[in-house]
Short mmCIF file of C-alpha atoms and ligand atoms in Angstrom, two decimals:
data_model
loop_
_atom_site.label_atom_id
_atom_site.label_comp_id
_atom_site.label_asym_id
_atom_site.label_seq_id
_atom_site.Cartn_x
_atom_site.Cartn_y
_atom_site.Cartn_z
CA UNK Y 21 -55.44 43.34 -10.46
CA UNK Y 22 -52.71 41.82 -9.59
CA UNK Y 23 -49.69 44.09 -8.75
CA UNK Y 24 -46.35 43.30 -9.42
CA UNK Y 25 -43.80 45.60 -7.67
CA UNK Y 26 -40.26 46.08 -9.77
CA UNK Y 27 -38.39 44.98 -6.73
CA UNK Y 28 -39.36 43.41 -3.44
CA UNK Y 29 -36.78 42.70 -0.43
CA UNK Y 30 -37.23 39.03 0.46
CA UNK Y 31 -36.62 37.20 3.66
CA UNK Y 32 -34.41 34.31 2.53
CA UNK Y 33 -33.18 32.05 5.39
CA UNK Y 34 -31.89 32.92 8.97
CA UNK Y 35 -32.20 36.69 9.03
CA UNK Y 36 -34.45 36.93 11.93
CA UNK Y 37 -32.36 34.32 13.87
CA UNK Y 38 -29.15 36.21 13.56
CA UNK Y 39 -30.70 39.30 14.55
CA UNK Y 40 -31.99 37.87 17.46
CA UNK Y 41 -28.52 36.38 18.02
CA UNK Y 42 -26.57 39.47 17.52
CA UNK Y 43 -28.79 41.21 20.05
CA UNK Y 44 -28.42 38.50 22.83
CA UNK Y 45 -24.57 38.88 22.05
CA UNK Y 46 -24.68 42.61 23.07
CA UNK Y 47 -23.03 44.12 20.58
CA UNK Y 48 -24.93 46.31 18.36
CA UNK Y 49 -21.94 48.58 17.39
CA UNK Y 50 -19.83 47.19 13.97
CA UNK Y 51 -16.95 44.58 13.68
CA UNK Y 52 -18.43 42.30 15.76
CA UNK Y 53 -19.22 38.25 15.16
CA UNK Y 54 -21.57 38.67 12.21
CA UNK Y 55 -19.40 41.67 10.61
CA UNK Y 56 -16.23 39.05 10.50
CA UNK Y 57 -18.58 36.17 9.34
CA UNK Y 58 -19.61 38.36 6.38
CA UNK Y 59 -16.19 39.60 5.59
CA UNK Y 60 -14.92 36.02 4.87
CA UNK Y 61 -17.95 34.99 3.39
CA UNK Y 62 -17.55 37.70 1.02
CA UNK Y 63 -13.91 37.14 0.61
CA UNK Y 64 -14.27 33.45 -0.11
CA UNK Y 65 -17.34 34.14 -2.88
CA UNK Y 66 -14.79 37.09 -4.33
CA UNK Y 67 -12.09 34.66 -4.33
CA UNK Y 68 -9.55 35.98 -1.99
CA UNK Y 69 -9.02 40.08 -1.18
CA UNK Y 70 -9.52 41.21 2.32
CA UNK Y 71 -13.00 42.41 2.91
CA UNK Y 72 -14.46 45.43 4.68
CA UNK Y 73 -18.05 45.48 4.92
CA UNK Y 74 -19.21 49.06 4.88
CA UNK Y 75 -23.05 50.77 5.56
CA UNK Y 76 -23.01 51.17 1.78
CA UNK Y 77 -21.71 50.77 -1.72
CA UNK Y 78 -21.51 54.51 -1.64
CA UNK Y 79 -19.24 54.18 1.48
CA UNK Y 80 -16.83 51.62 -0.22
CA UNK Y 81 -16.56 53.71 -3.43
CA UNK Y 82 -15.60 56.66 -1.37
CA UNK Y 83 -12.99 54.38 0.37
CA UNK Y 84 -11.86 53.55 -2.57
CA UNK Y 85 -11.22 57.05 -3.73
CA UNK Y 86 -9.23 57.83 -0.46
CA UNK Y 87 -6.96 54.83 -1.08
CA UNK Y 88 -6.03 55.61 -4.79
CA UNK Y 89 -4.89 59.13 -3.07
CA UNK Y 90 -7.34 61.06 -5.32
CA UNK Y 91 -6.69 64.78 -5.38
CA UNK Y 92 -7.14 67.82 -7.24
CA UNK Y 93 -5.59 67.93 -10.81
CA UNK Y 94 -6.36 63.97 -11.21
CA UNK Y 95 -8.54 62.67 -13.23
CA UNK Y 96 -10.59 59.06 -13.26
CA UNK Y 97 -12.28 57.40 -16.48
CA UNK Y 98 -15.79 56.07 -16.06
CA UNK Y 99 -18.89 55.72 -17.65
CA UNK Y 100 -21.61 58.05 -17.77
CA UNK Y 101 -24.01 55.14 -17.71
CA UNK Y 102 -23.86 54.34 -14.13
CA UNK Y 103 -25.12 55.43 -10.47
CA UNK Y 104 -24.14 58.93 -8.89
CA UNK Y 105 -22.05 57.22 -6.35
CA UNK Y 106 -19.30 56.22 -8.74
CA UNK Y 107 -18.74 59.81 -9.72
CA UNK Y 108 -19.54 61.20 -6.42
CA UNK Y 109 -16.39 59.18 -4.69
CA UNK Y 110 -14.06 60.80 -6.86
CA UNK Y 111 -15.50 64.49 -6.90
CA UNK Y 112 -15.51 64.25 -3.10
CA UNK Y 113 -11.62 64.28 -3.29
CA UNK Y 114 -11.45 67.01 -5.83
CA UNK Y 115 -10.51 65.16 -8.94
CA UNK Y 116 -12.48 64.74 -11.94
CA UNK Y 117 -14.61 62.59 -13.34
CA UNK Y 118 -14.19 61.61 -16.99
CA UNK Y 119 -17.01 60.22 -18.65
CA UNK Y 120 -16.66 57.89 -21.83
CA UNK Y 121 -19.41 55.84 -23.76
CA UNK Y 122 -20.32 52.11 -23.03
CA UNK Y 123 -20.45 49.27 -25.49
CA UNK Y 124 -23.95 49.07 -27.02
CA UNK Y 125 -24.19 45.49 -26.34
CA UNK Y 126 -22.64 45.16 -22.97
CA UNK Y 127 -23.58 48.53 -21.76
CA UNK Y 128 -20.48 48.40 -19.90
CA UNK Y 129 -17.06 50.72 -20.41
CA UNK Y 130 -16.09 50.28 -23.94
CA UNK Y 131 -12.07 49.40 -23.64
CA UNK Y 132 -11.12 51.20 -26.95
CA UNK Y 133 -12.82 54.42 -25.64
CA UNK Y 134 -11.11 54.39 -22.15
CA UNK Y 135 -7.48 54.03 -24.03
CA UNK Y 136 -8.39 56.81 -26.11
CA UNK Y 137 -9.20 59.08 -23.27
CA UNK Y 138 -5.90 58.46 -20.86
CA UNK Y 139 -3.86 61.91 -20.07
CA UNK Y 140 -1.20 62.36 -18.06
CA UNK Y 141 -3.79 62.91 -15.35
CA UNK Y 142 -5.55 59.87 -15.78
CA UNK Y 143 -5.06 58.27 -11.87
CA UNK Y 144 -7.55 55.33 -12.38
CA UNK Y 145 -10.13 53.38 -14.38
CA UNK Y 146 -13.63 52.91 -12.42
CA UNK Y 147 -15.34 49.92 -14.33
CA UNK Y 148 -18.94 49.34 -13.91
CA UNK Y 149 -20.26 46.15 -14.24
CA UNK Y 150 -23.75 46.88 -15.33
CA UNK Y 151 -27.06 44.74 -14.70
CA UNK Y 152 -24.29 41.91 -13.32
CA UNK Y 153 -21.93 41.51 -16.29
CA UNK Y 154 -18.13 41.98 -15.56
CA UNK Y 155 -17.70 42.54 -19.36
CA UNK Y 156 -14.40 44.02 -20.63
CA UNK Y 157 -12.85 43.79 -17.24
CA UNK Y 158 -9.98 41.68 -18.25
CA UNK Y 159 -8.82 44.37 -21.06
CA UNK Y 160 -9.53 47.53 -18.83
CA UNK Y 161 -7.11 45.51 -16.00
CA UNK Y 162 -4.53 45.45 -18.77
CA UNK Y 163 -5.10 48.77 -19.76
CA UNK Y 164 -4.69 49.96 -16.03
CA UNK Y 165 -1.35 47.86 -15.86
CA UNK Y 166 0.09 49.13 -18.97
CA UNK Y 167 -0.34 53.22 -18.10
CA UNK Y 168 0.25 52.33 -14.16
CA UNK Y 169 -3.22 53.47 -13.27
CA UNK Y 170 -5.55 52.16 -10.45
CA UNK Y 171 -8.39 49.86 -11.38
CA UNK Y 172 -11.72 50.10 -9.18
CA UNK Y 173 -14.82 47.93 -10.11
CA UNK Y 174 -18.02 49.25 -9.12
CA UNK Y 175 -19.41 45.68 -8.85
CA UNK Y 176 -22.51 46.98 -6.82
CA UNK Y 177 -24.66 44.65 -9.10
CA UNK Y 178 -22.43 41.90 -9.61
CA UNK Y 179 -21.90 39.54 -6.34
CA UNK Y 180 -21.19 36.02 -7.81
CA UNK Y 181 -20.97 36.87 -11.41
CA UNK Y 182 -17.79 35.67 -13.37
CA UNK Y 183 -15.61 36.58 -16.29
CA UNK Y 184 -13.49 33.66 -17.59
CA UNK Y 185 -14.29 31.68 -14.35
CA UNK Y 186 -12.99 34.25 -12.14
CA UNK Y 187 -15.15 36.33 -10.17
CA UNK Y 188 -16.15 39.77 -10.29
CA UNK Y 189 -14.45 41.97 -7.80
CA UNK Y 190 -11.30 40.04 -8.07
CA UNK Y 191 -9.75 42.15 -11.08
CA UNK Y 192 -9.49 45.61 -9.88
CA UNK Y 193 -7.37 47.15 -6.92
CA UNK Y 194 -10.33 47.49 -5.35
CA UNK Y 195 -13.84 46.85 -5.80
CA UNK Y 196 -17.01 47.82 -4.18
CA UNK Y 197 -20.25 46.02 -3.54
CA UNK Y 198 -23.66 46.75 -2.55
CA UNK Y 199 -26.26 45.07 -0.31
CA UNK Y 200 -29.08 47.75 -1.12
CA UNK Y 201 -32.53 46.33 -0.95
CA UNK Y 202 -32.58 46.62 -4.66
CA UNK Y 203 -29.37 44.01 -5.06
CA UNK Y 204 -29.16 40.21 -5.25
CA UNK Y 205 -27.83 40.02 -1.94
CA UNK Y 206 -29.50 42.64 0.54
CA UNK Y 207 -29.42 43.65 4.24
CA UNK Y 208 -31.73 47.10 3.44
CA UNK Y 209 -28.67 49.38 3.05
CA UNK Y 210 -24.98 47.90 2.86
CA UNK Y 211 -21.73 47.44 1.29
CA UNK Y 212 -18.42 46.10 0.65
CA UNK Y 213 -14.78 46.88 -0.01
CA UNK Y 214 -12.57 44.25 -1.33
CA UNK Y 215 -9.16 45.23 -1.26
CA UNK Y 216 -7.15 43.07 -3.64
CA UNK Y 217 -4.09 45.31 -3.78
CA UNK Y 218 -1.87 44.07 -0.17
CA UNK Y 219 -0.43 47.34 -0.37
CA UNK Y 220 -3.94 48.89 0.52
CA UNK Y 221 -4.75 46.60 2.88
CA UNK Y 222 -3.79 48.32 6.40
CA UNK Y 223 -5.08 51.59 5.13
CA UNK Y 224 -8.27 50.62 4.56
CA UNK Y 225 -8.94 49.16 7.65
CA UNK Y 226 -7.88 53.06 9.01
CA UNK Y 227 -9.82 54.78 6.81
CA UNK Y 228 -13.40 53.01 7.24
CA UNK Y 229 -12.25 53.36 11.37
CA UNK Y 230 -12.35 57.05 11.32
CA UNK Y 231 -8.66 57.47 10.62
CA UNK Y 232 -7.67 55.30 13.51
CA UNK Y 233 -5.57 52.59 14.32
CA UNK Y 234 -8.54 50.90 16.46
CA UNK Y 235 -8.32 47.70 14.48
CA UNK Y 236 -4.54 46.88 14.96
CA UNK Y 237 -5.26 48.19 18.64
CA UNK Y 238 -7.86 45.52 19.31
CA UNK Y 239 -5.52 42.78 17.76
CA UNK Y 240 -2.74 43.77 20.34
CA UNK Y 241 -0.67 44.84 17.43
CA UNK Y 242 -0.14 48.50 18.93
CA UNK Y 243 -0.70 49.59 22.60
CA UNK Y 244 -2.80 52.49 22.25
CA UNK Y 245 -5.08 53.71 19.54
CA UNK Y 246 -4.96 57.07 17.77
CA UNK Y 247 -5.66 59.13 14.96
CA UNK Y 248 -3.14 58.40 12.31
CA UNK Y 249 -4.65 59.30 8.55
CA UNK Y 250 -8.35 60.86 7.36
CA UNK Y 251 -11.12 58.63 7.28
CA UNK Y 252 -14.96 58.14 8.46
CA UNK Y 253 -17.38 56.12 10.14
CA UNK Y 254 -17.89 53.81 6.94
CA UNK Y 255 -18.91 50.51 8.98
CA UNK Y 256 -22.00 48.98 9.49
CA UNK Y 257 -23.73 47.85 13.06
CA UNK Y 258 -24.02 44.35 13.96
CA UNK Y 259 -28.15 43.97 13.23
CA UNK Y 260 -27.24 44.90 9.63
CA UNK Y 261 -24.43 42.26 9.31
CA UNK Y 262 -26.63 39.77 11.24
CA UNK Y 263 -29.12 40.26 8.36
CA UNK Y 264 -26.12 40.18 5.68
CA UNK Y 265 -24.79 36.98 6.98
CA UNK Y 266 -27.85 35.04 6.61
CA UNK Y 267 -28.35 36.06 2.87
CA UNK Y 268 -24.81 35.41 1.98
CA UNK Y 269 -25.11 31.79 3.59
CA UNK Y 270 -27.86 31.26 0.51
CA UNK Y 271 -25.94 33.91 -2.10
CA UNK Y 272 -25.97 30.42 -4.66
CA UNK Y 273 -29.34 30.10 -4.21
CA UNK Y 274 -30.62 33.57 -4.53
CA UNK Y 275 -28.33 33.63 -7.95
CA UNK Y 276 -29.73 30.50 -9.07
CA UNK Y 277 -33.50 31.37 -8.64
CA UNK Y 278 -32.71 34.74 -10.46
CA UNK Y 279 -31.24 33.39 -13.33
CA UNK Y 280 -34.25 31.28 -13.80
CA UNK Y 281 -36.21 34.59 -14.09
CA UNK Y 282 -33.54 35.90 -16.39
CA UNK Y 283 -33.82 32.76 -18.36
CA UNK Y 284 -37.71 32.54 -18.39
CA UNK Y 285 -37.91 36.35 -19.70
CA UNK Y 286 -35.55 35.30 -22.45
CA UNK Y 287 -37.42 32.56 -23.79
CA UNK Y 288 -40.50 34.36 -23.60
CA UNK Y 289 -39.25 37.55 -25.50
CA UNK Y 290 -36.91 35.92 -27.91
CA UNK Y 291 -39.65 35.84 -30.66
CA UNK Y 292 -40.86 39.24 -30.24
CA UNK Y 293 -37.27 40.03 -30.60
CA UNK Y 294 -36.71 38.13 -33.83
CA UNK Y 295 -39.84 40.23 -35.10
CA UNK Y 296 -37.89 43.37 -34.23
CA UNK Y 297 -40.34 44.65 -31.53
CA UNK Y 298 -37.55 44.72 -29.00
CA UNK Y 299 -34.19 44.10 -28.07
CA UNK Y 300 -33.24 42.06 -24.92
CA UNK Y 301 -29.90 41.77 -23.13
CA UNK Y 302 -27.30 39.58 -24.59
CA UNK Y 303 -25.16 36.80 -23.25
CA UNK Y 304 -21.82 38.33 -23.43
CA UNK Y 305 -18.76 36.24 -24.32
CA UNK Y 306 -16.81 34.83 -21.70
CA UNK Y 307 -19.31 36.27 -19.06
CA UNK Y 308 -21.67 34.36 -16.27
CA UNK Y 309 -24.08 36.72 -14.69
CA UNK Y 310 -25.90 36.57 -11.79
CA UNK Y 311 -29.54 37.43 -12.82
CA UNK Y 312 -29.14 40.76 -11.45
CA UNK Y 313 -31.67 42.65 -13.79
CA UNK Y 314 -33.49 41.96 -17.36
CA UNK Y 315 -34.19 44.76 -19.08
CA UNK Y 316 -35.58 45.66 -22.58
CA UNK Y 317 -34.20 48.35 -25.37
CA UNK Y 318 -37.07 49.96 -26.99
CA UNK Y 319 -37.13 51.69 -30.40
CA UNK Y 320 -37.90 55.27 -28.92
CA UNK Y 321 -38.08 57.30 -25.75
CA UNK Y 322 -41.61 57.51 -26.82
CA UNK Y 323 -41.83 53.88 -27.30
CA UNK Y 324 -40.43 53.36 -23.61
CA UNK Y 325 -42.38 55.73 -22.39
CA UNK Y 326 -45.65 54.14 -23.91
CA UNK Y 327 -44.21 50.99 -22.38
CA UNK Y 328 -44.14 51.79 -18.78
CA UNK Y 329 -47.44 53.66 -18.76
CA UNK Y 330 -49.23 50.82 -20.39
CA UNK Y 331 -47.31 48.33 -17.97
CA UNK Y 332 -48.31 50.71 -14.87
CA UNK Y 333 -51.74 50.81 -16.15
CA UNK Y 334 -51.59 46.78 -15.61
CA UNK Y 335 -50.29 47.03 -12.28
CA UNK Y 336 -46.63 46.19 -12.86
CA UNK Y 337 -43.86 48.50 -12.24
CA UNK Y 338 -40.97 48.79 -15.30
CA UNK Y 339 -38.70 51.69 -14.63
CA UNK Y 340 -36.11 53.00 -16.72
CA UNK Y 341 -32.31 53.73 -15.44
CA UNK Y 342 -30.06 55.97 -15.40
CA UNK Y 343 -30.29 59.62 -16.49
CA UNK Y 344 -26.64 60.18 -17.74
CA UNK Y 345 -24.13 61.78 -15.53
CA UNK Y 346 -22.31 63.88 -18.01
CA UNK Y 347 -26.07 65.77 -19.08
CA UNK Y 348 -26.65 66.02 -15.16
CA UNK Y 349 -26.21 69.73 -13.54
CA UNK Y 350 -23.63 68.02 -11.23
CA UNK Y 351 -21.85 66.27 -13.71
CA UNK Y 352 -21.38 69.03 -15.92
CA UNK Y 353 -20.27 71.18 -12.98
CA UNK Y 354 -17.72 68.59 -11.92
CA UNK Y 355 -16.86 66.20 -14.58
CA UNK Y 356 -16.14 66.35 -18.27
CA UNK Y 357 -16.78 64.26 -21.34
CA UNK Y 358 -14.21 62.24 -23.70
CA UNK Y 359 -15.20 61.45 -27.03
CA UNK Y 360 -19.07 61.31 -28.19
CA UNK Y 361 -21.65 59.31 -25.91
CA UNK Y 362 -23.95 58.33 -28.39
CA UNK Y 363 -24.29 55.00 -27.19
CA UNK Y 364 -25.13 56.26 -23.54
CA UNK Y 365 -27.61 58.49 -24.64
CA UNK Y 366 -29.62 56.04 -26.79
CA UNK Y 367 -29.37 53.54 -24.10
CA UNK Y 368 -30.67 55.94 -21.21
CA UNK Y 369 -33.47 56.88 -23.31
CA UNK Y 370 -34.54 53.17 -24.42
CA UNK Y 371 -33.85 51.02 -21.61
CA UNK Y 372 -36.82 49.67 -19.37
CA UNK Y 373 -36.56 47.23 -16.68
CA UNK Y 374 -38.88 44.28 -15.63
CA UNK Y 375 -40.06 43.26 -12.27
CA UNK Y 376 -36.91 40.67 -10.89
CA UNK Y 377 -36.40 39.59 -6.98
CA UNK Y 378 -36.19 36.52 -5.28
CA UNK Y 379 -40.10 36.22 -4.54
CA UNK Y 380 -41.60 36.89 -7.65
CA UNK Y 381 -42.68 33.12 -8.23
CA UNK Y 382 -45.69 32.79 -10.51
CA UNK Y 383 -46.09 36.62 -11.01
CA UNK Y 384 -43.57 36.15 -14.14
CA UNK Y 385 -46.60 35.02 -16.05
CA UNK Y 386 -48.38 37.87 -15.32
CA UNK Y 387 -45.54 40.29 -16.15
CA UNK Y 388 -45.12 37.91 -19.68
CA UNK Y 389 -48.07 38.10 -20.49
CA UNK Y 390 -48.68 41.89 -19.94
CA UNK Y 391 -45.51 42.76 -21.84
CA UNK Y 392 -46.38 40.77 -24.81
CA UNK Y 393 -49.42 42.27 -24.94
CA UNK Y 394 -48.55 45.75 -24.49
CA UNK Y 395 -45.43 45.29 -27.32
CA UNK Y 396 -48.13 43.42 -29.49
CA UNK Y 397 -50.59 46.16 -29.11
CA UNK Y 398 -47.75 48.99 -30.01
CA UNK Y 399 -46.82 46.95 -33.01
CA UNK Y 400 -50.32 46.47 -34.15
CA UNK Y 401 -50.89 50.55 -33.80
CA UNK Y 402 -47.63 51.16 -35.61
CA UNK Y 403 -48.91 48.97 -38.69
CA UNK Y 404 -52.50 50.96 -38.52
CA UNK Y 405 -50.17 54.39 -39.06
CA UNK Y 406 -52.06 56.77 -41.28
CA UNK Y 407 -50.03 55.90 -44.16
CA UNK Y 408 -50.07 52.30 -44.16
CA UNK Y 409 -54.09 53.02 -43.48
CA UNK Y 410 -54.09 54.47 -46.95
CA UNK Y 411 -52.19 52.42 -48.75
CA UNK Y 412 -54.09 49.55 -47.06
CA UNK Y 413 -50.71 47.71 -46.24
CA UNK Y 414 -50.13 45.37 -43.63
CA UNK Y 415 -53.36 44.91 -41.75
CA UNK Y 416 -54.36 41.18 -42.58
CA UNK Y 417 -51.09 40.07 -41.58
CA UNK Y 418 -50.99 42.21 -38.52
CA UNK Y 419 -54.04 40.66 -37.12
CA UNK Y 420 -53.30 37.06 -38.05
CA UNK Y 421 -49.45 37.46 -36.06
CA UNK Y 422 -51.70 39.16 -33.43
CA UNK Y 423 -54.01 35.85 -32.81
CA UNK Y 424 -50.93 33.94 -32.85
CA UNK Y 425 -48.57 36.10 -30.67
CA UNK Y 426 -50.82 37.18 -28.01
C1 LIG U 2 -27.03 50.51 -6.45
C2 LIG U 2 -25.40 50.93 -6.96
C3 LIG U 2 -24.43 51.73 -6.40
C4 LIG U 2 -24.64 52.43 -4.81
O1 LIG U 2 -24.98 51.29 -3.91
P1 LIG U 2 -25.43 51.61 -2.16
O2 LIG U 2 -25.47 50.34 -1.55
O3 LIG U 2 -26.94 52.03 -2.59
O4 LIG U 2 -24.42 52.96 -1.85
C5 LIG U 2 -23.35 52.26 -7.02
N1 LIG U 2 -23.21 52.10 -8.01
C6 LIG U 2 -23.58 50.99 -8.97
C7 LIG U 2 -23.34 50.73 -10.17
C8 LIG U 2 -24.85 50.58 -8.27
O5 LIG U 2 -25.79 49.71 -8.78
#
């Protein structure tokens, strides 16, 4: 049987050519020609801001936490429905992540819940653009401004997405992007910090260069370079930057290809959604997504488990996503919650992701027919549950729909 993985990293252009060129140029350490080129490309895509590429989005988030001067006694409001790095960056500074619930449609932070969670200890809001949708970001920016808080965008999944025409990553004081091989634009591991707050630009460079003013030294702005602040080695080498530069060259084409897969999935499954078998991602007001992810929300955790097993049996990878951070051992130790997180718990138990990658090609048909078959069969089985068999109801209509639907 045809095997369709959930994700597959692809060569999309000049990656190998640029890597050879980087080798020829002779600088394999970071901050060479290709790093500069990536930074310019990302700043252009995100619409301004100073970009510093990093070895991961995790690193970019850690830099962001340092730049906001987070420390013991400080709190940062964030979703529980996110990757561990969002919270770790805060915990590593000795500050406390405060987990609040997400909106049931956008699966992003619910601005009203954020407002309610603000205390005198709150220093920052971390917004996660789940599935690449920068939902609610304008409202969150207003809240941050009203309360004198920093806004950090965890835009790991959102390169090329827009809110009211404005790029994701341009709203916060800081924004972190990921180029991990599971994201849209990739370099294996990789990330970037976009610094929109001009007061943070100089320090960002220093933190990324192990706390030294090395970059200023190379620009001739200081006559010796020395240790001036805390920092670490957050930068990638030039081979990574070369691969990334080639991907960034064709970002619009990557996004267009993924969006076409997204649209095809939406069209193929909308009937099943109308019949109540599954819930699809919704087009969100003012958001232009980047086709990062396509998911189903299933009726229950059991239904999801069954779906994943049946798809696996058909050779197709459909993983679930985050285990909520607030209920994880480290989340309980280092963080706290504000309000109930019922949407987070519900979504975490029922969300399942479909294969989505640049080279998916005609395998999308395999995914669509397998998923349709699995959902139809589950639906039939539910109609044939003992209660209905006893009453004899629903069987003939189920068979009829099955013929037309599969
Ligand atoms: C992928 C991801 C990260 C981590 O990115 P890395 O580049 O692997 O460090 C952080 N936050 C979110 C929301 C992500 O999706």
